[in-house]
mmCIF file of C-alpha atoms in Angstrom:
data_model
loop_
_atom_site.group_PDB
_atom_site.id
_atom_site.type_symbol
_atom_site.label_atom_id
_atom_site.label_comp_id
_atom_site.label_asym_id
_atom_site.label_seq_id
_atom_site.Cartn_x
_atom_site.Cartn_y
_atom_site.Cartn_z
ATOM 1 C CA MET G 1068 158.644 112.908 162.172
ATOM 2 C CA TRP G 1069 162.094 113.407 163.700
ATOM 3 C CA LYS G 1070 162.247 112.636 167.436
ATOM 4 C CA GLU G 1071 165.398 113.501 169.349
ATOM 5 C CA ASN G 1072 166.678 111.663 172.425
ATOM 6 C CA LEU G 1073 169.007 112.901 175.157
ATOM 7 C CA TYR G 1074 172.026 110.893 176.339
ATOM 8 C CA GLN G 1075 172.617 112.836 179.528
ATOM 9 C CA GLN G 1076 170.325 114.265 182.163
ATOM 10 C CA VAL G 1077 170.889 117.957 181.328
ATOM 11 C CA GLU G 1078 172.203 119.774 178.263
ATOM 12 C CA ILE G 1079 172.647 123.502 177.559
ATOM 13 C CA LEU G 1080 172.667 124.757 173.973
ATOM 14 C CA LEU G 1081 173.369 128.340 172.870
ATOM 15 C CA LYS G 1082 172.100 128.844 169.315
ATOM 16 C CA GLU G 1083 171.448 131.659 166.884
ATOM 17 C CA HIS G 1084 169.798 131.490 163.469
ATOM 18 C CA ASP G 1085 168.416 133.581 160.644
ATOM 19 C CA GLU G 1086 166.331 130.569 159.631
ATOM 20 C CA PHE G 1087 165.580 127.713 162.021
ATOM 21 C CA PRO G 1088 167.449 124.644 160.710
ATOM 22 C CA ILE G 1089 164.716 122.036 161.305
ATOM 23 C CA GLY G 1090 160.968 121.902 160.786
ATOM 24 C CA GLU G 1091 158.397 120.229 163.009
ATOM 25 C CA HIS G 1092 160.052 117.891 165.508
ATOM 26 C CA GLN G 1093 159.680 116.451 168.990
ATOM 27 C CA HIS G 1094 161.849 115.293 171.906
ATOM 28 C CA SER G 1095 161.780 112.522 174.493
ATOM 29 C CA PHE G 1096 162.742 115.113 177.163
ATOM 30 C CA PHE G 1097 161.747 118.549 178.471
ATOM 31 C CA GLU G 1098 163.124 121.631 176.758
ATOM 32 C CA MET G 1099 163.129 125.203 178.040
ATOM 33 C CA ALA G 1100 163.630 127.741 175.259
ATOM 34 C CA TYR G 1101 164.549 131.298 176.231
ATOM 35 C CA ILE G 1102 164.688 134.055 173.619
ATOM 36 C CA LEU G 1103 167.782 136.232 174.034
ATOM 37 C CA GLU G 1104 167.249 138.254 170.872
ATOM 38 C CA GLY G 1105 164.999 138.384 167.829
ATOM 39 C CA SER G 1106 161.381 137.688 166.945
ATOM 40 C CA GLY G 1107 159.304 135.009 165.300
ATOM 41 C CA THR G 1108 156.615 132.421 165.952
ATOM 42 C CA PHE G 1109 156.527 129.270 168.056
ATOM 43 C CA CYS G 1110 153.852 126.656 167.254
ATOM 44 C CA ALA G 1111 153.160 123.354 169.012
ATOM 45 C CA HIS G 1112 150.538 120.637 169.173
ATOM 46 C CA THR G 1113 148.623 120.317 172.431
ATOM 47 C CA VAL G 1114 147.580 117.027 174.057
ATOM 48 C CA GLY G 1115 144.414 117.057 171.947
ATOM 49 C CA SER G 1116 146.483 117.527 168.754
ATOM 50 C CA GLU G 1117 145.241 121.103 168.294
ATOM 51 C CA ARG G 1118 147.841 123.581 167.047
ATOM 52 C CA GLU G 1119 148.777 126.440 169.381
ATOM 53 C CA CYS G 1120 150.905 129.348 168.112
ATOM 54 C CA HIS G 1121 152.622 132.257 169.886
ATOM 55 C CA THR G 1122 154.706 135.143 168.598
ATOM 56 C CA TYR G 1123 157.976 135.535 170.469
ATOM 57 C CA GLU G 1124 160.457 138.288 171.266
ATOM 58 C CA ALA G 1125 163.447 138.777 173.552
ATOM 59 C CA GLY G 1126 162.701 137.726 177.123
ATOM 60 C CA ASP G 1127 160.044 135.130 176.272
ATOM 61 C CA LEU G 1128 160.289 131.642 177.777
ATOM 62 C CA PHE G 1129 158.745 128.432 176.455
ATOM 63 C CA LEU G 1130 158.538 125.001 178.091
ATOM 64 C CA ILE G 1131 158.067 122.058 175.727
ATOM 65 C CA PRO G 1132 157.131 118.744 177.405
ATOM 66 C CA PRO G 1133 158.277 115.411 175.957
ATOM 67 C CA SER G 1134 156.650 114.161 172.746
ATOM 68 C CA ARG G 1135 155.019 117.491 171.800
ATOM 69 C CA ILE G 1136 155.447 118.330 168.115
ATOM 70 C CA HIS G 1137 156.664 121.909 167.727
ATOM 71 C CA VAL G 1138 158.357 124.290 165.299
ATOM 72 C CA TYR G 1139 160.035 127.721 165.301
ATOM 73 C CA THR G 1140 159.596 130.231 162.476
ATOM 74 C CA ILE G 1141 162.067 133.118 162.590
ATOM 75 C CA ARG G 1142 161.127 136.655 161.536
ATOM 76 C CA THR G 1143 164.304 138.465 162.638
ATOM 77 C CA HIS G 1144 167.718 137.020 163.572
ATOM 78 C CA SER G 1145 167.178 135.062 166.791
ATOM 79 C CA ARG G 1146 169.430 133.935 169.648
ATOM 80 C CA TYR G 1147 168.213 131.191 171.956
ATOM 81 C CA VAL G 1148 169.153 129.367 175.137
ATOM 82 C CA PHE G 1149 167.881 125.788 175.068
ATOM 83 C CA ILE G 1150 167.972 123.923 178.395
ATOM 84 C CA ARG G 1151 167.124 120.260 177.930
ATOM 85 C CA PHE G 1152 166.520 117.904 180.822
ATOM 86 C CA THR G 1153 164.974 114.513 181.497
ATOM 87 C CA GLU G 1154 162.020 113.765 183.750
ATOM 88 C CA ASN G 1155 164.305 111.626 185.838
ATOM 89 C CA TYR G 1156 166.584 114.606 186.494
ATOM 90 C CA VAL G 1157 163.708 116.689 187.870
ATOM 91 C CA PHE G 1158 162.364 113.930 190.102
ATOM 92 C CA ASP G 1159 165.803 112.955 191.428
ATOM 93 C CA SER G 1160 167.524 116.343 191.694
ATOM 94 C CA ILE G 1161 164.724 118.792 192.416
ATOM 95 C CA GLY G 1162 161.638 116.992 193.709
ATOM 96 C CA HIS G 1163 158.432 115.131 192.897
ATOM 97 C CA TYR G 1164 156.163 118.150 193.282
ATOM 98 C CA VAL G 1165 158.101 120.090 190.661
ATOM 99 C CA GLY G 1166 158.230 117.026 188.400
ATOM 100 C CA ARG G 1167 154.475 116.597 188.536
ATOM 101 C CA ALA G 1168 153.896 120.330 188.043
ATOM 102 C CA LEU G 1169 155.939 120.260 184.847
ATOM 103 C CA GLU G 1170 154.181 117.113 183.621
ATOM 104 C CA VAL G 1171 150.654 118.503 183.844
ATOM 105 C CA GLN G 1172 151.270 122.005 182.513
ATOM 106 C CA SER G 1173 149.018 122.456 179.487
ATOM 107 C CA GLY G 1174 150.551 125.522 177.843
ATOM 108 C CA PHE G 1175 153.897 126.289 176.260
ATOM 109 C CA ARG G 1176 154.519 129.994 176.746
ATOM 110 C CA MET G 1177 155.441 130.650 180.367
ATOM 111 C CA GLN G 1178 154.064 133.791 181.999
ATOM 112 C CA PRO G 1179 155.952 134.210 185.291
ATOM 113 C CA ALA G 1180 155.265 137.061 187.699
ATOM 114 C CA ALA G 1181 157.252 140.248 187.049
ATOM 115 C CA ALA G 1182 159.782 139.510 189.808
ATOM 116 C CA ASP G 1183 160.321 135.952 188.578
ATOM 117 C CA ARG G 1184 160.614 137.134 184.982
ATOM 118 C CA GLU G 1185 163.426 139.486 186.010
ATOM 119 C CA ALA G 1186 165.115 136.725 188.019
ATOM 120 C CA ILE G 1187 164.936 134.421 184.979
ATOM 121 C CA ARG G 1188 166.488 137.134 182.796
ATOM 122 C CA ARG G 1189 169.402 137.613 185.207
ATOM 123 C CA LEU G 1190 169.959 133.873 185.592
ATOM 124 C CA MET G 1191 169.973 133.409 181.824
ATOM 125 C CA GLU G 1192 172.614 136.126 181.489
ATOM 126 C CA LEU G 1193 174.775 134.404 184.115
ATOM 127 C CA LEU G 1194 174.240 131.020 182.480
ATOM 128 C CA VAL G 1195 175.235 132.296 179.021
ATOM 129 C CA GLU G 1196 178.353 133.988 180.413
ATOM 130 C CA GLU G 1197 179.417 130.864 182.323
ATOM 131 C CA ALA G 1198 178.684 128.474 179.443
ATOM 132 C CA SER G 1199 180.541 130.686 176.957
ATOM 133 C CA GLY G 1200 183.815 130.758 178.913
ATOM 134 C CA LYS G 1201 184.211 127.761 181.198
ATOM 135 C CA ARG G 1202 186.267 128.309 184.356
ATOM 136 C CA ALA G 1203 186.831 126.549 187.641
ATOM 137 C CA LEU G 1204 183.567 125.356 189.228
ATOM 138 C CA SER G 1205 181.605 126.204 186.075
ATOM 139 C CA GLU G 1206 179.803 122.847 186.072
ATOM 140 C CA MET G 1207 178.531 123.365 189.615
ATOM 141 C CA LEU G 1208 177.433 126.924 188.890
ATOM 142 C CA LEU G 1209 175.647 125.879 185.690
ATOM 143 C CA SER G 1210 173.892 123.087 187.563
ATOM 144 C CA ASN G 1211 172.638 125.534 190.184
ATOM 145 C CA TYR G 1212 171.501 128.027 187.518
ATOM 146 C CA VAL G 1213 169.571 125.288 185.701
ATOM 147 C CA ASN G 1214 167.883 124.080 188.892
ATOM 148 C CA SER G 1215 166.889 127.638 189.812
ATOM 149 C CA LEU G 1216 165.462 128.234 186.338
ATOM 150 C CA ILE G 1217 163.428 125.025 186.500
ATOM 151 C CA LEU G 1218 162.067 126.030 189.922
ATOM 152 C CA LEU G 1219 161.132 129.518 188.727
ATOM 153 C CA THR G 1220 159.430 128.032 185.671
ATOM 154 C CA ALA G 1221 157.514 125.541 187.792
ATOM 155 C CA ARG G 1222 156.327 128.176 190.294
ATOM 156 C CA GLY G 1223 152.640 128.749 189.726
ATOM 157 C CA LEU G 1224 152.069 125.492 187.844
ATOM 158 C CA ASP G 1225 149.611 123.513 189.949
ATOM 159 C CA ALA G 1226 150.072 119.759 189.717
ATOM 160 C CA THR G 1227 146.827 119.126 191.604
ATOM 161 C CA GLU G 1228 144.620 120.359 188.758
ATOM 162 C CA THR G 1229 144.561 117.161 186.739
ATOM 163 C CA GLY G 1230 146.251 114.406 188.721
ATOM 164 C CA VAL G 1231 148.039 113.303 185.564
ATOM 165 C CA GLY G 1232 151.315 111.479 186.235
ATOM 166 C CA PRO G 1233 153.963 109.504 184.388
ATOM 167 C CA GLU G 1234 151.782 106.380 184.616
ATOM 168 C CA GLY G 1235 149.463 107.913 182.041
ATOM 169 C CA ASP G 1236 152.008 107.484 179.262
ATOM 170 C CA LYS G 1237 153.526 104.015 178.913
ATOM 171 C CA ALA G 1238 156.214 105.128 176.481
ATOM 172 C CA ARG G 1239 157.444 107.978 178.684
ATOM 173 C CA ASN G 1240 157.247 105.745 181.736
ATOM 174 C CA LEU G 1241 159.363 103.150 179.948
ATOM 175 C CA LEU G 1242 162.003 105.769 179.132
ATOM 176 C CA LEU G 1243 161.990 106.998 182.732
ATOM 177 C CA TYR G 1244 162.383 103.418 183.985
ATOM 178 C CA ILE G 1245 165.364 102.855 181.677
ATOM 179 C CA GLU G 1246 167.061 105.988 183.001
ATOM 180 C CA GLN G 1247 166.433 104.958 186.599
ATOM 181 C CA HIS G 1248 167.854 101.448 186.057
ATOM 182 C CA ILE G 1249 170.574 102.158 183.511
ATOM 183 C CA ASP G 1250 173.145 100.677 185.919
ATOM 184 C CA GLN G 1251 171.091 97.484 186.431
ATOM 185 C CA PRO G 1252 171.291 95.401 183.226
ATOM 186 C CA ASP G 1253 169.087 92.619 184.604
ATOM 187 C CA GLU G 1254 166.237 95.102 185.057
ATOM 188 C CA LEU G 1255 166.533 96.114 181.397
ATOM 189 C CA ARG G 1256 166.297 92.646 179.901
ATOM 190 C CA LEU G 1257 163.418 92.378 177.438
ATOM 191 C CA GLU G 1258 161.678 89.777 179.585
ATOM 192 C CA ALA G 1259 161.884 91.982 182.694
ATOM 193 C CA LEU G 1260 160.596 95.047 180.830
ATOM 194 C CA ALA G 1261 157.827 93.066 179.179
ATOM 195 C CA ALA G 1262 156.594 91.818 182.544
ATOM 196 C CA ARG G 1263 156.680 95.263 184.103
ATOM 197 C CA PHE G 1264 154.997 97.118 181.220
ATOM 198 C CA GLN G 1265 152.655 94.318 180.134
ATOM 199 C CA LEU G 1266 154.120 94.015 176.658
ATOM 200 C CA SER G 1267 155.368 91.013 174.718
ATOM 201 C CA PRO G 1268 159.178 90.558 174.927
ATOM 202 C CA THR G 1269 159.275 90.374 171.139
ATOM 203 C CA TYR G 1270 157.332 93.660 170.879
ATOM 204 C CA ILE G 1271 159.414 95.820 173.254
ATOM 205 C CA GLY G 1272 161.969 96.701 170.578
ATOM 206 C CA ARG G 1273 159.311 97.715 168.032
ATOM 207 C CA PHE G 1274 157.402 99.662 170.704
ATOM 208 C CA PHE G 1275 160.542 101.619 171.624
ATOM 209 C CA LYS G 1276 161.485 102.238 167.982
ATOM 210 C CA ARG G 1277 157.973 103.474 167.146
ATOM 211 C CA ASN G 1278 157.881 105.924 170.068
ATOM 212 C CA PHE G 1279 161.481 107.159 170.109
ATOM 213 C CA GLY G 1280 162.769 106.445 166.615
ATOM 214 C CA GLU G 1281 165.827 104.548 167.878
ATOM 215 C CA ASP G 1282 166.923 100.971 168.384
ATOM 216 C CA PHE G 1283 166.286 99.925 171.998
ATOM 217 C CA ARG G 1284 169.590 98.125 172.602
ATOM 218 C CA LEU G 1285 171.586 100.915 170.982
ATOM 219 C CA TYR G 1286 169.815 103.518 173.122
ATOM 220 C CA VAL G 1287 170.568 101.590 176.329
ATOM 221 C CA SER G 1288 174.205 101.086 175.319
ATOM 222 C CA LYS G 1289 174.697 104.786 174.508
ATOM 223 C CA ASN G 1290 172.949 105.848 177.703
ATOM 224 C CA ARG G 1291 175.122 103.574 179.851
ATOM 225 C CA LEU G 1292 178.282 104.871 178.193
ATOM 226 C CA LYS G 1293 177.105 108.444 178.743
ATOM 227 C CA ARG G 1294 176.832 107.681 182.474
ATOM 228 C CA VAL G 1295 180.313 106.181 182.342
ATOM 229 C CA GLU G 1296 181.575 109.437 180.785
ATOM 230 C CA GLU G 1297 179.941 111.431 183.598
ATOM 231 C CA LEU G 1298 181.565 109.230 186.254
ATOM 232 C CA LEU G 1299 184.959 109.515 184.548
ATOM 233 C CA THR G 1300 184.866 113.315 184.429
ATOM 234 C CA GLY G 1301 182.867 114.007 187.591
ATOM 235 C CA THR G 1302 184.359 111.541 190.091
ATOM 236 C CA ARG G 1303 187.681 109.942 191.020
ATOM 237 C CA MET G 1304 186.318 106.410 190.745
ATOM 238 C CA SER G 1305 188.620 103.887 189.085
ATOM 239 C CA VAL G 1306 187.593 102.189 185.843
ATOM 240 C CA LYS G 1307 187.100 98.981 187.821
ATOM 241 C CA GLU G 1308 184.772 100.755 190.258
ATOM 242 C CA ILE G 1309 182.831 102.384 187.426
ATOM 243 C CA ALA G 1310 182.446 99.037 185.637
ATOM 244 C CA SER G 1311 181.047 97.510 188.817
ATOM 245 C CA ARG G 1312 178.782 100.517 189.473
ATOM 246 C CA MET G 1313 177.319 100.410 185.957
ATOM 247 C CA GLY G 1314 176.805 96.645 185.847
ATOM 248 C CA TYR G 1315 179.440 95.727 183.245
ATOM 249 C CA ILE G 1316 180.965 92.237 183.355
ATOM 250 C CA ASP G 1317 184.379 93.641 184.299
ATOM 251 C CA SER G 1318 186.699 96.562 183.596
ATOM 252 C CA CYS G 1319 188.283 94.778 180.606
ATOM 253 C CA TYR G 1320 184.917 94.565 178.869
ATOM 254 C CA LEU G 1321 184.195 98.229 179.645
ATOM 255 C CA ASN G 1322 187.612 99.231 178.288
ATOM 256 C CA LYS G 1323 186.961 97.316 175.064
ATOM 257 C CA LEU G 1324 183.456 98.752 174.627
ATOM 258 C CA PHE G 1325 184.582 102.285 175.436
ATOM 259 C CA ARG G 1326 187.481 102.092 172.986
ATOM 260 C CA GLN G 1327 185.126 100.876 170.229
ATOM 261 C CA HIS G 1328 182.790 103.810 170.862
ATOM 262 C CA HIS G 1329 185.303 106.611 171.521
ATOM 263 C CA GLY G 1330 188.531 105.406 169.952
ATOM 264 C CA MET G 1331 190.308 105.816 173.294
ATOM 265 C CA THR G 1332 190.467 104.180 176.705
ATOM 266 C CA PRO G 1333 188.374 105.448 179.639
ATOM 267 C CA MET G 1334 191.503 106.868 181.298
ATOM 268 C CA ASP G 1335 192.498 108.708 178.127
ATOM 269 C CA TYR G 1336 188.970 110.119 177.976
ATOM 270 C CA ARG G 1337 189.253 111.295 181.586
ATOM 271 C CA LYS G 1338 192.520 113.089 180.839
ATOM 272 C CA ALA G 1339 191.062 114.750 177.730
ATOM 273 C CA HIS G 1340 187.817 115.879 179.386
ATOM 274 C CA THR G 1341 188.751 117.555 182.644
ATOM 275 C CA PRO G 1342 186.380 120.311 183.908
ATOM 276 C CA GLU G 1343 188.799 122.966 182.613
ATOM 277 C CA THR G 1344 188.504 121.686 179.030
ATOM 278 C CA GLY G 1345 184.933 120.414 178.986
ATOM 279 C CA GLY G 1346 182.144 121.654 176.748
ATOM 280 C CA HIS G 1347 178.877 123.412 177.618
ATOM 281 C CA GLN G 1348 177.075 120.287 178.771
ATOM 282 C CA LEU G 1349 176.267 119.420 182.351
#
């Protein structure tokens, strides 16, 4: 079973297909799927492993929590907006109530009130327009659109119904902890993680690989470099300041690591990825 990870806190994807390119799959993050055009079927496995299916058409919105197996079957040519975001992003940028509301929701097809449904439609139109032709301040506008869409989706979801939280899933809690401490290498040592999550230090790597399908050290390294990329393009911090902020030994080591990964220095990356020339990712 293919499981996809996310190397930034938020990602926007605009896709269209006559046939969906992948079968059943799952993510380690939340995904909102909005149907711009077309029709088909969305199926997903619930917490109890039962299969739940819904037909879809333009204007429908689905919310897929982490680790839920799901699949799209297209009947007519379909255009989608996929908004992917981590648990950590919701808790840090929006609030704990919204984070818990999204965690405990038991369905996939969202059924907002008529006014909220219209607001979601308008926001999606604005988001698609902004993501399709990036201009000055696009990143800030896209961030605000995404936050508003998450809030509208969360409205009406009652986190008090079950009391379920991130503690109920050790694997998801581990991933959340890594994101929260990605700039603190000492907190991500195998011994430190083993003590916190009551696992053997020699088992942490296998546990991570089994749950997320990726090597633990490689995931941490990619995630740290993704944060470095965000600091390079979103701040005026020097490479030395970024190295210190992210817990690297020094700026020389960060330069060497960054060049190995990107084939260019951090400063060259900053010049090549200004807001005016960036992609559709937040």
